[in-house]
Coordinates of C-alpha atoms (C1' of nucleotides) in Angstrom, one line a residue:
Chain A
M1 CA 0.0 0.0 0.0
P2 CA 1.9 2.7 1.5
E3 CA 4.1 5.6 0.7
L4 CA 4.5 8.7 2.9
P5 CA 1.0 10.1 2.5
E6 CA -0.7 6.8 3.2
V7 CA 1.5 6.1 6.2
E8 CA 0.8 9.6 7.5
T9 CA -2.9 9.0 7.0
V10 CA -2.7 5.8 9.0
R11 CA -0.8 7.6 11.7
R12 CA -3.5 10.3 12.1
G13 CA -6.2 7.7 12.0
L14 CA -4.6 5.6 14.7
Q15 CA -3.8 8.5 17.0
P16 CA -7.1 8.9 18.8
A17 CA -7.3 5.2 19.6
M18 CA -3.7 4.7 20.5
E19 CA -2.0 7.8 21.8
G20 CA -2.2 8.1 25.6
S21 CA -3.9 4.7 25.7
R22 CA -2.7 1.5 27.2
I23 CA -2.3 -1.8 25.4
T24 CA -4.4 -4.1 27.6
R25 CA -3.7 -7.1 25.5
L26 CA -1.8 -7.9 22.3
E27 CA -3.1 -10.7 20.1
L28 CA -0.6 -12.3 17.7
R29 CA -2.4 -14.5 15.3
R30 CA 0.8 -15.8 13.7
K31 CA 4.4 -16.1 14.6
D32 CA 5.8 -13.9 11.9
L33 CA 5.1 -11.2 9.3
R34 CA 8.1 -10.5 7.1
F35 CA 10.3 -11.5 10.0
P36 CA 9.5 -13.6 13.1
F37 CA 8.2 -11.6 16.0
Q38 CA 10.8 -11.1 18.8
P39 CA 10.6 -13.8 21.5
D40 CA 9.0 -11.4 24.1
F41 CA 7.2 -9.2 21.6
A42 CA 3.7 -9.3 23.2
G43 CA 5.2 -9.2 26.7
R44 CA 7.0 -5.9 26.0
L45 CA 3.8 -4.3 24.7
Q46 CA 1.1 -5.6 27.0
G47 CA 0.4 -3.2 29.9
R48 CA 2.3 -0.3 28.3
V49 CA 0.9 3.1 27.4
I50 CA 1.6 4.5 24.0
T51 CA 2.8 8.0 24.8
S52 CA 3.0 9.1 21.2
L53 CA 2.6 7.8 17.7
G54 CA 5.0 9.2 15.2
R55 CA 6.2 8.6 11.7
R56 CA 9.6 8.6 10.0
A57 CA 9.8 7.9 6.3
K58 CA 7.3 5.0 5.7
Y59 CA 7.7 3.8 9.3
L60 CA 5.3 4.3 12.2
L61 CA 6.9 4.6 15.6
A62 CA 4.9 4.0 18.8
D63 CA 6.7 5.4 21.8
L64 CA 6.0 3.4 25.0
D65 CA 6.1 4.4 28.6
S66 CA 8.6 1.6 29.2
G67 CA 11.3 3.3 27.2
D68 CA 10.8 1.0 24.2
V69 CA 9.7 2.0 20.7
L70 CA 7.5 -0.1 18.5
L71 CA 8.7 0.2 14.9
M72 CA 6.1 -0.7 12.3
H73 CA 6.3 -0.9 8.5
L74 CA 3.4 -1.7 6.2
G75 CA 5.3 -3.3 3.4
M76 CA 3.2 -3.4 0.2
S77 CA -0.2 -4.5 1.6
G78 CA -0.3 -3.7 5.3
S79 CA -3.2 -1.7 6.7
F80 CA -4.7 -0.9 10.0
R81 CA -8.3 -0.5 11.0
V82 CA -9.9 0.7 14.3
V83 CA -12.8 -1.3 15.4
S84 CA -15.2 -0.5 18.3
D85 CA -15.5 -4.1 19.3
E86 CA -14.3 -7.6 18.4
N87 CA -16.6 -8.1 15.5
N88 CA -17.4 -4.8 13.9
V89 CA -16.1 -1.5 12.6
M90 CA -16.6 1.9 14.0
P91 CA -20.1 3.3 13.7
G92 CA -20.5 5.1 10.4
A93 CA -17.7 3.3 8.6
F94 CA -19.0 1.5 5.5
H95 CA -16.2 -1.0 5.1
H96 CA -17.0 -4.4 6.5
P97 CA -14.2 -6.7 5.6
R98 CA -15.2 -10.0 4.1
S99 CA -14.3 -13.0 6.1
D100 CA -11.5 -14.0 3.7
E101 CA -10.0 -10.5 4.2
R102 CA -10.1 -11.1 8.0
A103 CA -7.9 -14.2 7.4
H104 CA -5.0 -11.7 7.1
D105 CA -5.7 -9.9 10.4
H106 CA -2.4 -10.8 12.0
V107 CA -2.1 -8.5 15.0
V108 CA -4.8 -7.0 17.3
F109 CA -4.0 -4.3 19.8
H110 CA -6.7 -4.2 22.5
M111 CA -6.6 -0.7 23.8
S112 CA -7.7 0.7 27.2
S113 CA -9.4 3.6 25.3
G114 CA -12.1 1.1 24.1
P115 CA -11.5 0.2 20.4
S116 CA -9.2 -2.4 19.1
V117 CA -6.6 -1.7 16.4
I118 CA -6.2 -4.5 13.9
Y119 CA -3.2 -4.9 11.6
N120 CA -4.0 -6.7 8.3
D121 CA -1.4 -7.7 5.7
P122 CA -2.1 -10.3 3.0
R123 CA 1.4 -10.3 1.6
R124 CA 3.2 -10.0 4.9
F125 CA 6.0 -7.7 3.6
G126 CA 5.3 -5.5 6.6
F127 CA 6.9 -6.0 10.0
M128 CA 6.9 -4.9 13.6
R129 CA 9.9 -4.8 15.9
I130 CA 10.6 -3.3 19.3
F131 CA 13.7 -1.3 20.1
A132 CA 15.1 0.7 23.0
R133 CA 14.3 4.3 22.4
S134 CA 17.9 5.3 23.1
E135 CA 19.1 3.1 20.2
I136 CA 16.4 3.7 17.7
D137 CA 18.2 6.3 15.6
Q138 CA 21.1 3.9 15.1
E139 CA 19.1 0.9 14.1
P140 CA 19.8 -0.3 10.5
F141 CA 16.2 0.4 9.4
L142 CA 16.5 4.1 10.2
K143 CA 20.1 5.1 10.4
D144 CA 20.7 5.9 6.7
I145 CA 17.3 7.4 6.0
G146 CA 17.4 10.8 4.4
P147 CA 15.5 14.0 5.3
E148 CA 11.8 14.2 5.6
P149 CA 10.5 15.8 2.4
L150 CA 7.9 17.9 4.4
G151 CA 10.5 18.9 7.1
N152 CA 12.1 22.3 7.3
A153 CA 15.5 21.0 6.4
F154 CA 14.5 19.7 3.0
D155 CA 15.1 22.2 0.3
A156 CA 16.7 22.6 -3.2
A157 CA 20.2 22.9 -1.7
L158 CA 19.8 19.7 0.4
L159 CA 18.4 17.7 -2.5
A160 CA 21.2 19.0 -4.8
S161 CA 23.9 17.9 -2.3
A162 CA 22.2 14.5 -1.8
T163 CA 22.3 13.8 -5.5
A164 CA 25.6 15.5 -6.4
G165 CA 27.8 13.2 -8.4
K166 CA 25.2 10.4 -8.5
K167 CA 25.5 8.4 -11.7
T168 CA 22.0 7.2 -11.5
S169 CA 18.7 8.4 -12.9
L170 CA 16.5 11.0 -11.2
K171 CA 13.8 8.4 -10.8
A172 CA 16.1 5.9 -9.0
A173 CA 17.6 8.7 -6.9
L174 CA 14.2 9.8 -5.6
L175 CA 13.2 6.2 -4.8
D176 CA 16.4 5.9 -2.7
Q177 CA 15.4 6.4 0.9
R178 CA 18.8 7.7 1.7
V179 CA 18.3 10.7 -0.6
V180 CA 14.9 11.7 0.6
A181 CA 12.5 9.8 2.9
G182 CA 9.1 8.4 2.2
L183 CA 8.7 8.6 -1.6
G184 CA 7.7 5.5 -3.5
N185 CA 6.9 4.7 -7.1
I186 CA 3.6 6.7 -7.4
Y187 CA 4.7 9.9 -5.8
V188 CA 8.1 9.9 -7.6
C189 CA 6.4 9.6 -11.0
E190 CA 3.9 12.3 -10.0
A191 CA 6.5 14.7 -8.7
L192 CA 8.7 14.3 -11.8
F193 CA 5.7 15.0 -14.0
R194 CA 4.7 18.1 -12.0
S195 CA 8.2 19.5 -12.3
H196 CA 8.5 18.6 -16.0
L197 CA 11.7 16.6 -15.4
S198 CA 12.5 13.4 -17.2
P199 CA 12.8 10.3 -15.0
R200 CA 15.8 9.4 -17.1
R201 CA 17.7 12.6 -16.4
L202 CA 21.0 12.2 -14.6
A203 CA 20.4 12.8 -10.9
A204 CA 23.7 14.7 -10.7
T205 CA 22.2 17.5 -12.8
L206 CA 20.3 18.9 -9.9
A207 CA 23.5 20.5 -8.8
T208 CA 26.0 22.7 -10.6
K209 CA 29.6 21.8 -10.7
K210 CA 30.1 24.0 -7.6
G211 CA 27.4 22.0 -5.9
E212 CA 24.8 24.8 -6.0
P213 CA 21.2 23.8 -6.5
T214 CA 19.8 24.3 -10.0
D215 CA 16.3 25.6 -10.9
H216 CA 15.4 22.0 -11.6
S217 CA 16.2 21.1 -8.0
R218 CA 13.9 24.0 -6.9
R219 CA 11.1 22.9 -9.2
L220 CA 11.4 19.3 -8.0
V221 CA 11.2 20.3 -4.3
I222 CA 8.1 22.4 -4.9
A223 CA 6.5 19.5 -6.8
I224 CA 7.3 17.0 -4.1
H225 CA 5.8 19.4 -1.5
E226 CA 2.7 19.9 -3.5
V227 CA 2.0 16.3 -4.4
L228 CA 2.6 15.0 -0.9
N229 CA 0.5 17.7 0.8
Q230 CA -2.3 17.2 -1.6
A231 CA -2.2 13.5 -1.1
I232 CA -2.2 13.7 2.6
K233 CA -5.2 16.1 2.5
A234 CA -7.0 13.5 0.3
G235 CA -6.3 10.7 2.8
G236 CA -3.8 9.0 0.5
S237 CA -4.3 7.0 -2.6
S238 CA -6.5 3.8 -2.8
L239 CA -5.4 1.6 -5.6
R240 CA -6.3 -1.9 -4.5
D241 CA -6.5 -2.0 -0.8
H242 CA -5.5 1.2 1.0
R243 CA -8.2 2.5 3.3
Q244 CA -8.1 5.0 6.0
T245 CA -8.3 3.4 9.5
D246 CA -12.0 4.1 9.7
G247 CA -12.5 2.1 6.5
E248 CA -13.0 5.2 4.2
L249 CA -11.1 5.2 0.9
G250 CA -8.4 7.8 0.3
Y251 CA -9.1 9.5 -2.9
F252 CA -5.8 11.0 -4.2
Q253 CA -5.7 8.3 -7.0
H254 CA -8.2 10.5 -8.8
S255 CA -5.6 13.2 -8.9
F256 CA -2.9 11.1 -10.5
Q257 CA -1.7 12.8 -13.7
V258 CA 0.6 10.0 -15.0
Y259 CA 0.7 7.0 -12.6
D260 CA -1.2 4.1 -14.2
R261 CA -2.4 6.4 -17.0
E262 CA -0.5 4.8 -19.9
G263 CA -1.9 5.9 -23.3
E264 CA -3.9 8.8 -21.8
P265 CA -3.4 12.4 -22.9
C266 CA -0.9 14.5 -21.0
Q267 CA -2.6 17.0 -18.7
T268 CA 0.0 19.7 -18.9
D269 CA -1.6 22.9 -20.4
G270 CA -0.8 23.1 -24.1
C271 CA 1.0 19.7 -24.2
S272 CA -0.3 17.2 -26.8
G273 CA 1.8 14.3 -25.4
I274 CA 0.6 10.8 -24.4
V275 CA 1.5 9.2 -21.1
K276 CA 4.1 6.4 -21.6
R277 CA 5.2 3.6 -19.4
F278 CA 8.6 1.9 -19.3
V279 CA 10.5 -0.2 -16.7
Q280 CA 13.2 1.5 -14.8
N281 CA 15.2 -0.3 -12.0
G282 CA 12.5 -3.0 -12.2
R283 CA 9.6 -0.6 -11.5
S284 CA 7.1 0.9 -13.9
T285 CA 7.7 4.6 -14.7
F286 CA 4.9 6.6 -16.1
W287 CA 5.7 9.9 -17.8
C288 CA 5.1 12.3 -20.7
P289 CA 8.1 12.3 -23.0
K290 CA 7.0 15.5 -24.6
C291 CA 6.9 17.9 -21.6
Q292 CA 9.3 16.1 -19.1
R293 CA 12.9 16.9 -20.0
Chain B
dC1 C1' 28.9 3.1 -7.3
dC2 C1' 25.5 1.3 -10.5
dG3 C1' 21.8 -1.7 -12.8
dC4 C1' 19.8 -6.0 -12.9
dG5 C1' 17.5 -10.2 -11.5
dG6 C1' 15.6 -12.7 -8.0
dG7 C1' 13.3 -13.3 -3.6
dC8 C1' 9.9 -12.4 0.0
dC9 C1' 4.0 -13.3 -0.3
dT10 C1' -1.0 -13.1 -1.8
dG11 C1' -4.5 -11.4 -4.8
dA12 C1' -6.5 -9.0 -8.7
dG13 C1' -7.2 -8.7 -13.5
dA14 C1' -6.4 -9.9 -18.3
dG15 C1' -6.5 -13.2 -21.8
dC16 C1' -7.7 -17.6 -23.5
Chain C
dT1 C1' -16.2 -21.0 -15.1
dG2 C1' -11.5 -21.7 -14.6
dC3 C1' -6.9 -21.9 -15.8
dT4 C1' -2.3 -19.4 -16.5
dC5 C1' 0.2 -15.4 -16.7
dT6 C1' 1.6 -10.8 -15.3
dC7 C1' 1.7 -7.3 -12.2
dA8 C1' 1.4 -4.7 -7.7
dG9 C1' 2.2 1.2 -3.3
dG10 C1' 8.6 -1.9 -0.5
dC11 C1' 12.9 -3.4 0.3
dC12 C1' 17.0 -6.6 0.6
dC13 C1' 20.7 -9.4 -1.4
dG14 C1' 24.2 -11.0 -4.5
dC15 C1' 26.3 -10.6 -9.0
dG16 C1' 29.0 -8.5 -12.7

DNA sequence: CCGCGGGCCTGAGAGC
DNA sequence: TGCTCTCAGGCCCGCG
């Protein structure tokens, strides 16, 4: 499912049920997701209060009153939903999972605030792991992650320095979580389109020989800000399975201008191009060869 | 440092 | 209907 806007949508949806609330019981319905759960996984969570629920890149981080942090990643198909009791969804939500969907409900957080929080993940590329808070920044999952694209530090100069000298394409550089955090295939395609930059362009061209940011770098930063902020406002993108935690669909997929729009006309004013698809680093790239240079 | 292929899993959709 | 094939929002590894 999830890139930054979807994970941020999940975080906001889980906050009311989880933040400041105690995990009264943790139900593990299997012994692993992508990785086996740690031996004392449930024991370290049960009875603990979640003091805050944060996000870094595509990771959720639940801070516990024990000094531990629960790190969670949704992989490709992970989702959370908040339910008011064992068997049903919150009042007003229209999404009632079919029984075969519930087969992939792998983890249930029973919260002292009332509702339960259920983690569902058909493909099980997601994972959860507990770390000591004092060590979390140095854990391999997080230590090399680049700047948050919506954070104050991320600007044209930072992007230029992060890509300076890179012999790879702009597309591959933006997918590299060490360059900038949280972007995935959809939002990279969309940001490149909105900045009229070719996904094939050499990443190093965002900086001058002196290392100064180019106008391209400025345009790209603006486009990244725009597309992420709009997507968060829309509750993320729902392609196959992403829903908000109350079961509502995100709707940013209706605002895609190139992603999954092969053969459709380019939406840039005055451009008569057609959206094309090709494979780059093993992933589909969608773009308009006419107005992206 | 870089691209590529394969792997981890299940499910949806297309084509026959 | 049902089979087979391809593809999918992420990420890691080893190879050349």
